[in-house]
Amino acid sequence: MPTDGTNARKIDRGEGEGGGCPVSRGADGVWAIRGYAAARTALRSTDTVQAGLGVETVEKMPAKIRRPVLFRDGPEHREHRRQTAKYFTPRHVDEAYRPLMERITDEQLAKLRRDGRAELSDLSFNLAIDVACAIIGLTESRPGLQRRLERFFPEEFGKPGFTSLNGLYWVWRQLTNWSGIYVNDVRPAVRARRRQRRDDLISHLLDEGCSSAEILGECITFAAAGMVTTREFVNLAAWHLFTDDELRARYRAAEESDRIAILHELLRLEPVVGHLRRRTTAPLELPGEDGTITIPAGEVFDVHVSATNTDPDAVGEKPLGVCPGRELRNGATPPGLSFGDGAHKCPGAHVAMLETDVFLHKLFDLPDVTMQTPPRVSFNDAIGGYELRGMVVSVPK
């Protein structure tokens, strides 16, 4: 485990260590926020709205269609988060979903033991899909959900448009994917819950009067947040543990709370989502290097999460090292801003951490489990997120 300040990161985003100028305006007019205190203040401000993540396209939807929660702000957004918070409390997650996580993990690792080797991204994706589907209510899906999601969130992301064959293909493909998920996954779940409500998100949305199209939008949003990002972090954490003997031994011997602390530290160092964009609706004052900096109304700022998470003023010494239980400063939390902050802070943080720990704890309990092939790294530039594929793990048959 690096304790000498060595850069322990596996993912090179070109950010370097945090600190330095916390807020600056780029040549493109976008304000870059790299300081932890400034970023937390900006994300907690009520004078901002979402930017990026396709919000510009969502804004063109007919006004009568309710936007997914990710793209809403203000009182409506806060009320939705208040009503759905019950699905994500630590107690509810532990009681309602831990048994499911244990069972799915056992099923996935049984495949690994049977075949002797497997690609970790496949095993972790199956886990993330089943857990997220239970929370959302997508439990009546026809066979092939993983394939449909893989098509919806491909490894290579194109760009939409109507001025080129590639752009037109992107539009056609996404429309096909939306309809495929609706027909095979969302519609059967909605029909079942119209007959009898259950303790899940789709039932709640039906109680709110949402249409099937609106429920589809929410399901896709939660799929991206709950399935795709968790899959990547499971692979990232496993990569660190496979290549750091001391850290792996510490993780295997630790109690759950200490294992979670290790995972939080890895997520702080390697946040899955690297950029959080917002647009100001009023002048926003942030702590700068030499005093207060004001971002005018109507401008976009970009929180560079991998930089804020290594700001020495927040995380202390050796910010690029892996130091679970490090002494934090100025109100910083163990995972940094990896789950965001403020009104749009990720509600599924407890879900992601618990299912990652359940899976990895069981994986590293397997005798002689090894990493045969390290993952290849690619990026989704829309969120600055990494994608890890091709990590092959093996156990003796």
CSV table of C-alpha atoms in Angstrom, one decimal:
chain,number,residue,atom,x,y,z
A,1,MET,CA,0.0,0.0,0.0
A,2,PRO,CA,1.6,3.3,-1.0
A,3,THR,CA,2.4,5.3,2.1
A,4,ASP,CA,5.2,7.4,0.6
A,5,GLY,CA,3.0,9.7,-1.5
A,6,THR,CA,3.3,7.5,-4.6
A,7,ASN,CA,0.5,7.9,-7.1
A,8,ALA,CA,-1.6,4.7,-6.6
A,9,ARG,CA,-4.1,5.5,-9.2
A,10,LYS,CA,-4.9,2.9,-11.9
A,11,ILE,CA,-6.9,5.4,-14.0
A,12,ASP,CA,-5.1,8.3,-15.6
A,13,ARG,CA,-7.5,11.2,-16.3
A,14,GLY,CA,-4.6,13.7,-16.7
A,15,GLU,CA,-5.9,15.6,-13.6
A,16,GLY,CA,-2.9,15.1,-11.3
A,17,GLU,CA,-3.2,16.0,-7.6
A,18,GLY,CA,-5.9,18.4,-6.4
A,19,GLY,CA,-5.2,21.7,-4.8
A,20,GLY,CA,-3.8,24.8,-6.5
A,21,CYS,CA,-6.3,27.1,-8.1
A,22,PRO,CA,-9.7,25.9,-6.8
A,23,VAL,CA,-11.9,27.8,-9.3
A,24,SER,CA,-11.0,29.0,-12.8
A,25,ARG,CA,-12.8,29.9,-16.0
A,26,GLY,CA,-11.7,28.1,-19.2
A,27,ALA,CA,-11.4,29.4,-22.7
A,28,ASP,CA,-14.7,27.7,-23.5
A,29,GLY,CA,-16.5,29.7,-20.8
A,30,VAL,CA,-17.0,26.7,-18.5
A,31,TRP,CA,-15.8,27.2,-14.9
A,32,ALA,CA,-13.6,24.4,-13.7
A,33,ILE,CA,-13.8,23.6,-10.0
A,34,ARG,CA,-11.0,21.6,-8.5
A,35,GLY,CA,-11.0,22.7,-4.9
A,36,TYR,CA,-13.0,20.5,-2.5
A,37,ALA,CA,-14.6,23.4,-0.4
A,38,ALA,CA,-15.6,25.3,-3.6
A,39,ALA,CA,-17.1,22.2,-5.2
A,40,ARG,CA,-19.1,21.2,-2.1
A,41,THR,CA,-20.4,24.8,-1.8
A,42,ALA,CA,-21.4,24.8,-5.5
A,43,LEU,CA,-23.1,21.4,-5.4
A,44,ARG,CA,-25.1,22.4,-2.3
A,45,SER,CA,-26.3,25.6,-3.8
A,46,THR,CA,-30.0,25.9,-4.6
A,47,ASP,CA,-29.2,28.5,-7.3
A,48,THR,CA,-28.1,25.9,-9.8
A,49,VAL,CA,-29.7,23.4,-12.2
A,50,GLN,CA,-28.4,20.3,-13.9
A,51,ALA,CA,-26.2,20.7,-17.0
A,52,GLY,CA,-24.7,18.0,-19.2
A,53,LEU,CA,-25.8,14.3,-19.0
A,54,GLY,CA,-28.1,15.0,-22.0
A,55,VAL,CA,-30.2,17.5,-20.1
A,56,GLU,CA,-30.4,19.7,-23.3
A,57,THR,CA,-32.2,16.9,-25.1
A,58,VAL,CA,-34.5,16.2,-22.2
A,59,GLU,CA,-35.5,19.9,-22.1
A,60,LYS,CA,-36.9,19.5,-25.7
A,61,MET,CA,-39.4,16.8,-24.5
A,62,PRO,CA,-43.1,17.9,-24.5
A,63,ALA,CA,-43.9,19.8,-21.3
A,64,LYS,CA,-46.7,17.3,-20.4
A,65,ILE,CA,-44.0,14.5,-20.0
A,66,ARG,CA,-42.5,14.6,-16.5
A,67,ARG,CA,-38.7,14.6,-16.6
A,68,PRO,CA,-36.7,11.9,-14.8
A,69,VAL,CA,-35.6,12.9,-11.3
A,70,LEU,CA,-32.0,13.3,-12.5
A,71,PHE,CA,-33.1,16.2,-14.7
A,72,ARG,CA,-35.4,18.0,-12.2
A,73,ASP,CA,-34.5,20.7,-9.7
A,74,GLY,CA,-36.1,22.8,-7.0
A,75,PRO,CA,-39.1,21.8,-4.8
A,76,GLU,CA,-40.4,19.1,-7.1
A,77,HIS,CA,-37.1,17.3,-7.1
A,78,ARG,CA,-36.6,17.6,-3.4
A,79,GLU,CA,-40.1,16.2,-2.7
A,80,HIS,CA,-39.5,13.2,-5.0
A,81,ARG,CA,-36.2,12.5,-3.2
A,82,ARG,CA,-37.9,12.8,0.2
A,83,GLN,CA,-40.6,10.3,-0.9
A,84,THR,CA,-38.2,7.7,-2.3
A,85,ALA,CA,-35.5,8.0,0.4
A,86,LYS,CA,-37.0,5.1,2.2
A,87,TYR,CA,-35.7,2.7,-0.5
A,88,PHE,CA,-32.1,3.7,0.2
A,89,THR,CA,-31.7,4.0,4.0
A,90,PRO,CA,-28.9,1.9,5.4
A,91,ARG,CA,-31.3,-0.2,7.4
A,92,HIS,CA,-33.7,-0.8,4.5
A,93,VAL,CA,-30.8,-1.7,2.2
A,94,ASP,CA,-29.4,-4.1,4.7
A,95,GLU,CA,-32.7,-5.8,5.5
A,96,ALA,CA,-34.3,-5.8,2.1
A,97,TYR,CA,-31.4,-6.3,-0.3
A,98,ARG,CA,-28.4,-8.0,1.5
A,99,PRO,CA,-29.9,-11.5,1.2
A,100,LEU,CA,-30.4,-10.8,-2.6
A,101,MET,CA,-26.9,-9.6,-2.9
A,102,GLU,CA,-25.6,-12.7,-1.1
A,103,ARG,CA,-27.6,-15.0,-3.3
A,104,ILE,CA,-26.7,-13.4,-6.6
A,105,THR,CA,-23.0,-13.3,-5.7
A,106,ASP,CA,-23.0,-17.0,-4.8
A,107,GLU,CA,-24.6,-17.7,-8.2
A,108,GLN,CA,-22.0,-15.7,-10.1
A,109,LEU,CA,-19.1,-17.2,-8.2
A,110,ALA,CA,-20.5,-20.6,-8.8
A,111,LYS,CA,-20.1,-19.9,-12.6
A,112,LEU,CA,-16.5,-18.9,-11.9
A,113,ARG,CA,-15.8,-22.1,-9.9
A,114,ARG,CA,-17.5,-24.3,-12.6
A,115,ASP,CA,-15.6,-22.8,-15.5
A,116,GLY,CA,-12.3,-22.0,-13.7
A,117,ARG,CA,-12.2,-18.5,-15.3
A,118,ALA,CA,-14.5,-15.6,-16.1
A,119,GLU,CA,-14.5,-12.0,-17.1
A,120,LEU,CA,-15.2,-10.0,-14.0
A,121,SER,CA,-17.2,-7.3,-15.7
A,122,ASP,CA,-19.8,-9.9,-16.7
A,123,LEU,CA,-20.1,-11.3,-13.2
A,124,SER,CA,-20.3,-7.8,-11.6
A,125,PHE,CA,-22.8,-6.6,-14.2
A,126,ASN,CA,-25.1,-9.5,-13.5
A,127,LEU,CA,-25.0,-8.6,-9.8
A,128,ALA,CA,-25.6,-4.9,-10.4
A,129,ILE,CA,-28.5,-5.6,-12.8
A,130,ASP,CA,-30.4,-7.9,-10.4
A,131,VAL,CA,-30.0,-5.6,-7.4
A,132,ALA,CA,-31.0,-2.5,-9.3
A,133,CYS,CA,-34.0,-4.3,-10.8
A,134,ALA,CA,-35.2,-5.4,-7.4
A,135,ILE,CA,-35.1,-1.8,-6.2
A,136,ILE,CA,-36.7,-0.4,-9.4
A,137,GLY,CA,-39.2,-3.2,-9.8
A,138,LEU,CA,-38.0,-4.6,-13.1
A,139,THR,CA,-38.7,-8.2,-12.0
A,140,GLU,CA,-40.9,-9.5,-14.8
A,141,SER,CA,-38.4,-9.0,-17.6
A,142,ARG,CA,-38.1,-11.3,-20.6
A,143,PRO,CA,-34.8,-13.1,-21.2
A,144,GLY,CA,-32.0,-10.9,-22.5
A,145,LEU,CA,-32.0,-7.9,-20.2
A,146,GLN,CA,-28.2,-7.9,-19.9
A,147,ARG,CA,-27.9,-7.9,-23.7
A,148,ARG,CA,-30.4,-5.0,-24.0
A,149,LEU,CA,-28.6,-2.9,-21.4
A,150,GLU,CA,-25.2,-3.6,-23.0
A,151,ARG,CA,-26.6,-2.2,-26.3
A,152,PHE,CA,-28.1,0.8,-24.4
A,153,PHE,CA,-24.8,1.6,-22.6
A,154,PRO,CA,-22.2,0.4,-25.2
A,155,GLU,CA,-18.5,0.4,-24.7
A,156,GLU,CA,-18.0,2.8,-27.6
A,157,PHE,CA,-20.3,5.8,-27.4
A,158,GLY,CA,-21.1,7.6,-30.7
A,159,LYS,CA,-22.6,11.0,-31.1
A,160,PRO,CA,-26.2,11.7,-32.2
A,161,GLY,CA,-27.1,13.8,-35.2
A,162,PHE,CA,-29.0,14.1,-38.5
A,163,THR,CA,-26.2,15.3,-40.7
A,164,SER,CA,-24.2,12.1,-41.1
A,165,LEU,CA,-24.8,8.4,-41.5
A,166,ASN,CA,-23.1,7.7,-38.2
A,167,GLY,CA,-25.3,10.3,-36.4
A,168,LEU,CA,-28.4,8.9,-38.0
A,169,TYR,CA,-27.4,5.4,-37.0
A,170,TRP,CA,-26.9,6.5,-33.4
A,171,VAL,CA,-30.4,8.0,-33.3
A,172,TRP,CA,-31.9,4.8,-34.8
A,173,ARG,CA,-30.0,2.6,-32.5
A,174,GLN,CA,-31.1,4.5,-29.4
A,175,LEU,CA,-34.8,4.6,-30.4
A,176,THR,CA,-34.5,0.8,-31.0
A,177,ASN,CA,-32.9,0.3,-27.6
A,178,TRP,CA,-35.5,2.4,-25.8
A,179,SER,CA,-38.4,0.5,-27.4
A,180,GLY,CA,-36.7,-2.9,-26.6
A,181,ILE,CA,-36.3,-2.1,-22.9
A,182,TYR,CA,-39.9,-0.7,-22.8
A,183,VAL,CA,-41.5,-3.8,-24.4
A,184,ASN,CA,-39.4,-6.5,-22.7
A,185,ASP,CA,-38.8,-5.0,-19.3
A,186,VAL,CA,-40.8,-1.9,-18.3
A,187,ARG,CA,-44.2,-2.8,-19.7
A,188,PRO,CA,-44.4,-6.3,-18.1
A,189,ALA,CA,-43.4,-4.7,-14.7
A,190,VAL,CA,-45.9,-1.9,-15.0
A,191,ARG,CA,-48.7,-4.3,-15.9
A,192,ALA,CA,-47.9,-6.5,-12.9
A,193,ARG,CA,-47.9,-3.5,-10.5
A,194,ARG,CA,-51.1,-2.1,-11.9
A,195,ARG,CA,-52.7,-5.3,-10.7
A,196,GLN,CA,-50.9,-5.3,-7.3
A,197,ARG,CA,-48.5,-2.7,-5.9
A,198,ARG,CA,-45.2,-3.7,-4.4
A,199,ASP,CA,-42.4,-2.1,-2.3
A,200,ASP,CA,-40.4,-0.7,-5.2
A,201,LEU,CA,-39.9,2.4,-7.3
A,202,ILE,CA,-42.3,1.5,-10.2
A,203,SER,CA,-45.2,1.1,-7.7
A,204,HIS,CA,-44.3,4.5,-6.2
A,205,LEU,CA,-44.3,6.1,-9.7
A,206,LEU,CA,-47.7,4.6,-10.5
A,207,ASP,CA,-49.1,6.0,-7.2
A,208,GLU,CA,-47.8,9.4,-8.4
A,209,GLY,CA,-49.8,9.0,-11.6
A,210,CYS,CA,-46.8,8.6,-14.0
A,211,SER,CA,-47.4,7.3,-17.5
A,212,SER,CA,-45.5,4.3,-18.9
A,213,ALA,CA,-43.3,6.6,-20.9
A,214,GLU,CA,-42.3,8.6,-17.8
A,215,ILE,CA,-41.7,5.3,-15.9
A,216,LEU,CA,-39.4,4.2,-18.7
A,217,GLY,CA,-37.4,7.4,-18.4
A,218,GLU,CA,-36.9,6.9,-14.7
A,219,CYS,CA,-36.0,3.2,-15.2
A,220,ILE,CA,-33.3,4.1,-17.7
A,221,THR,CA,-31.9,6.8,-15.3
A,222,PHE,CA,-31.8,4.4,-12.4
A,223,ALA,CA,-30.2,1.7,-14.6
A,224,ALA,CA,-27.4,4.0,-15.5
A,225,ALA,CA,-26.8,5.1,-11.9
A,226,GLY,CA,-27.4,1.8,-10.3
A,227,MET,CA,-26.0,-0.8,-12.7
A,228,VAL,CA,-23.4,0.8,-14.9
A,229,THR,CA,-21.4,2.8,-12.3
A,230,THR,CA,-21.5,-0.1,-9.7
A,231,ARG,CA,-20.2,-2.5,-12.3
A,232,GLU,CA,-17.2,-0.3,-13.0
A,233,PHE,CA,-16.4,0.3,-9.3
A,234,VAL,CA,-16.4,-3.5,-8.5
A,235,ASN,CA,-13.9,-4.0,-11.3
A,236,LEU,CA,-11.7,-1.0,-10.2
A,237,ALA,CA,-11.7,-2.1,-6.5
A,238,ALA,CA,-10.8,-5.7,-7.5
A,239,TRP,CA,-8.0,-4.5,-9.7
A,240,HIS,CA,-6.5,-2.6,-6.8
A,241,LEU,CA,-6.9,-5.6,-4.4
A,242,PHE,CA,-5.4,-8.1,-6.9
A,243,THR,CA,-2.3,-5.9,-7.4
A,244,ASP,CA,-1.7,-4.8,-3.8
A,245,ASP,CA,-0.8,-7.8,-1.5
A,246,GLU,CA,-0.8,-5.8,1.7
A,247,LEU,CA,-4.1,-4.1,1.0
A,248,ARG,CA,-5.7,-7.4,-0.1
A,249,ALA,CA,-4.6,-9.1,3.1
A,250,ARG,CA,-6.0,-6.2,5.1
A,251,TYR,CA,-9.3,-6.3,3.3
A,252,ARG,CA,-9.7,-10.0,3.7
A,253,ALA,CA,-9.0,-9.9,7.5
A,254,ALA,CA,-11.1,-6.9,8.2
A,255,GLU,CA,-14.6,-6.5,9.7
A,256,GLU,CA,-17.3,-5.2,7.3
A,257,SER,CA,-17.0,-1.6,8.5
A,258,ASP,CA,-13.2,-1.6,7.9
A,259,ARG,CA,-13.7,-3.2,4.5
A,260,ILE,CA,-16.2,-0.4,3.6
A,261,ALA,CA,-13.6,2.1,4.7
A,262,ILE,CA,-11.1,0.6,2.3
A,263,LEU,CA,-13.6,0.7,-0.6
A,264,HIS,CA,-14.5,4.3,0.3
A,265,GLU,CA,-10.8,5.2,0.0
A,266,LEU,CA,-10.5,3.5,-3.4
A,267,LEU,CA,-13.5,5.3,-4.6
A,268,ARG,CA,-12.2,8.6,-3.3
A,269,LEU,CA,-9.0,8.0,-5.3
A,270,GLU,CA,-10.7,6.7,-8.4
A,271,PRO,CA,-14.3,8.2,-8.7
A,272,VAL,CA,-16.3,6.4,-11.3
A,273,VAL,CA,-18.0,9.7,-12.4
A,274,GLY,CA,-15.3,12.3,-13.0
A,275,HIS,CA,-17.3,15.4,-13.9
A,276,LEU,CA,-20.5,17.0,-12.4
A,277,ARG,CA,-21.9,19.9,-14.4
A,278,ARG,CA,-24.4,22.5,-13.2
A,279,ARG,CA,-25.7,25.8,-14.6
A,280,THR,CA,-26.1,28.8,-12.2
A,281,THR,CA,-29.5,30.5,-12.0
A,282,ALA,CA,-28.1,33.3,-9.8
A,283,PRO,CA,-24.6,34.6,-9.0
A,284,LEU,CA,-22.7,31.9,-7.1
A,285,GLU,CA,-20.0,32.9,-4.6
A,286,LEU,CA,-17.3,30.3,-4.0
A,287,PRO,CA,-14.1,30.2,-1.9
A,288,GLY,CA,-11.1,30.9,-4.2
A,289,GLU,CA,-7.4,30.9,-3.8
A,290,ASP,CA,-7.2,34.6,-2.8
A,291,GLY,CA,-10.7,35.3,-1.6
A,292,THR,CA,-14.3,34.9,-2.9
A,293,ILE,CA,-14.9,34.1,-6.6
A,294,THR,CA,-18.3,34.8,-8.1
A,295,ILE,CA,-19.7,32.8,-11.0
A,296,PRO,CA,-22.3,34.9,-12.8
A,297,ALA,CA,-25.9,33.6,-13.3
A,298,GLY,CA,-26.4,31.5,-16.5
A,299,GLU,CA,-22.9,30.0,-16.6
A,300,VAL,CA,-21.8,26.4,-16.5
A,301,PHE,CA,-19.4,25.0,-14.0
A,302,ASP,CA,-17.7,21.6,-14.0
A,303,VAL,CA,-16.7,19.9,-10.8
A,304,HIS,CA,-13.6,17.8,-11.5
A,305,VAL,CA,-14.3,15.1,-9.0
A,306,SER,CA,-10.9,13.3,-9.3
A,307,ALA,CA,-9.2,16.6,-8.5
A,308,THR,CA,-11.5,17.7,-5.6
A,309,ASN,CA,-11.0,14.2,-4.0
A,310,THR,CA,-7.3,14.7,-3.9
A,311,ASP,CA,-7.3,18.3,-2.5
A,312,PRO,CA,-4.8,18.2,0.4
A,313,ASP,CA,-6.9,20.8,2.3
A,314,ALA,CA,-9.7,18.2,2.5
A,315,VAL,CA,-8.0,14.8,2.5
A,316,GLY,CA,-4.7,15.6,4.1
A,317,GLU,CA,-1.2,14.3,3.3
A,318,LYS,CA,-0.4,11.9,0.5
A,319,PRO,CA,-3.7,12.5,-1.3
A,320,LEU,CA,-2.7,10.2,-4.2
A,321,GLY,CA,-1.9,7.2,-1.9
A,322,VAL,CA,-4.3,4.6,-0.6
A,323,CYS,CA,-4.7,5.3,3.1
A,324,PRO,CA,-8.0,4.0,4.5
A,325,GLY,CA,-9.0,5.8,7.7
A,326,ARG,CA,-7.0,8.9,6.7
A,327,GLU,CA,-7.5,12.0,8.7
A,328,LEU,CA,-10.0,14.2,6.8
A,329,ARG,CA,-10.3,18.0,7.1
A,330,ASN,CA,-12.8,20.7,6.6
A,331,GLY,CA,-15.9,18.5,6.5
A,332,ALA,CA,-14.6,16.1,3.9
A,333,THR,CA,-16.2,12.6,3.8
A,334,PRO,CA,-14.3,9.3,3.2
A,335,PRO,CA,-15.4,8.9,-0.5
A,336,GLY,CA,-14.9,12.6,-1.2
A,337,LEU,CA,-17.4,13.9,-3.7
A,338,SER,CA,-17.6,10.6,-5.6
A,339,PHE,CA,-21.4,10.4,-4.9
A,340,GLY,CA,-21.8,14.1,-5.5
A,341,ASP,CA,-23.3,16.4,-2.8
A,342,GLY,CA,-26.4,18.6,-2.3
A,343,ALA,CA,-29.8,17.9,-3.8
A,344,HIS,CA,-28.5,15.5,-6.5
A,345,LYS,CA,-26.2,13.5,-4.2
A,346,CYS,CA,-26.5,9.8,-5.3
A,347,PRO,CA,-29.2,8.2,-3.2
A,348,GLY,CA,-27.8,4.7,-3.8
A,349,ALA,CA,-24.5,5.1,-2.1
A,350,HIS,CA,-25.3,2.5,0.6
A,351,VAL,CA,-26.5,0.1,-2.1
A,352,ALA,CA,-23.3,0.4,-4.2
A,353,MET,CA,-21.0,0.0,-1.2
A,354,LEU,CA,-22.7,-3.0,0.3
A,355,GLU,CA,-23.1,-4.9,-2.9
A,356,THR,CA,-19.5,-4.2,-3.9
A,357,ASP,CA,-18.3,-5.5,-0.5
A,358,VAL,CA,-20.5,-8.5,-0.5
A,359,PHE,CA,-19.2,-9.5,-3.9
A,360,LEU,CA,-15.5,-8.8,-3.3
A,361,HIS,CA,-15.4,-10.3,0.1
A,362,LYS,CA,-16.8,-13.6,-1.3
A,363,LEU,CA,-14.5,-13.4,-4.3
A,364,PHE,CA,-11.3,-13.0,-2.3
A,365,ASP,CA,-12.4,-15.8,0.0
A,366,LEU,CA,-12.1,-18.2,-2.9
A,367,PRO,CA,-8.9,-20.3,-2.6
A,368,ASP,CA,-6.1,-19.2,-5.0
A,369,VAL,CA,-8.3,-16.7,-6.9
A,370,THR,CA,-6.0,-14.8,-9.3
A,371,MET,CA,-6.2,-12.1,-11.9
A,372,GLN,CA,-5.1,-13.6,-15.2
A,373,THR,CA,-5.5,-10.5,-17.4
A,374,PRO,CA,-5.7,-6.8,-16.2
A,375,PRO,CA,-8.6,-4.8,-17.6
A,376,ARG,CA,-8.4,-2.4,-20.6
A,377,VAL,CA,-9.4,1.1,-19.8
A,378,SER,CA,-11.7,3.3,-21.9
A,379,PHE,CA,-13.7,6.5,-21.1
A,380,ASN,CA,-17.2,7.8,-21.5
A,381,ASP,CA,-16.3,11.5,-22.1
A,382,ALA,CA,-19.9,12.6,-21.3
A,383,ILE,CA,-19.3,12.1,-17.6
A,384,GLY,CA,-15.5,11.5,-17.5
A,385,GLY,CA,-16.3,8.0,-16.4
A,386,TYR,CA,-14.0,5.0,-16.9
A,387,GLU,CA,-15.0,1.6,-18.2
A,388,LEU,CA,-13.0,-1.5,-17.4
A,389,ARG,CA,-13.4,-4.6,-19.6
A,390,GLY,CA,-11.4,-7.7,-20.2
A,391,MET,CA,-10.3,-8.4,-16.6
A,392,VAL,CA,-10.1,-12.2,-16.4
A,393,VAL,CA,-10.1,-13.9,-13.0
A,394,SER,CA,-9.5,-17.6,-12.4
A,395,VAL,CA,-9.7,-20.2,-9.7
A,396,PRO,CA,-8.5,-23.9,-9.7
A,397,LYS,CA,-11.3,-26.1,-11.0
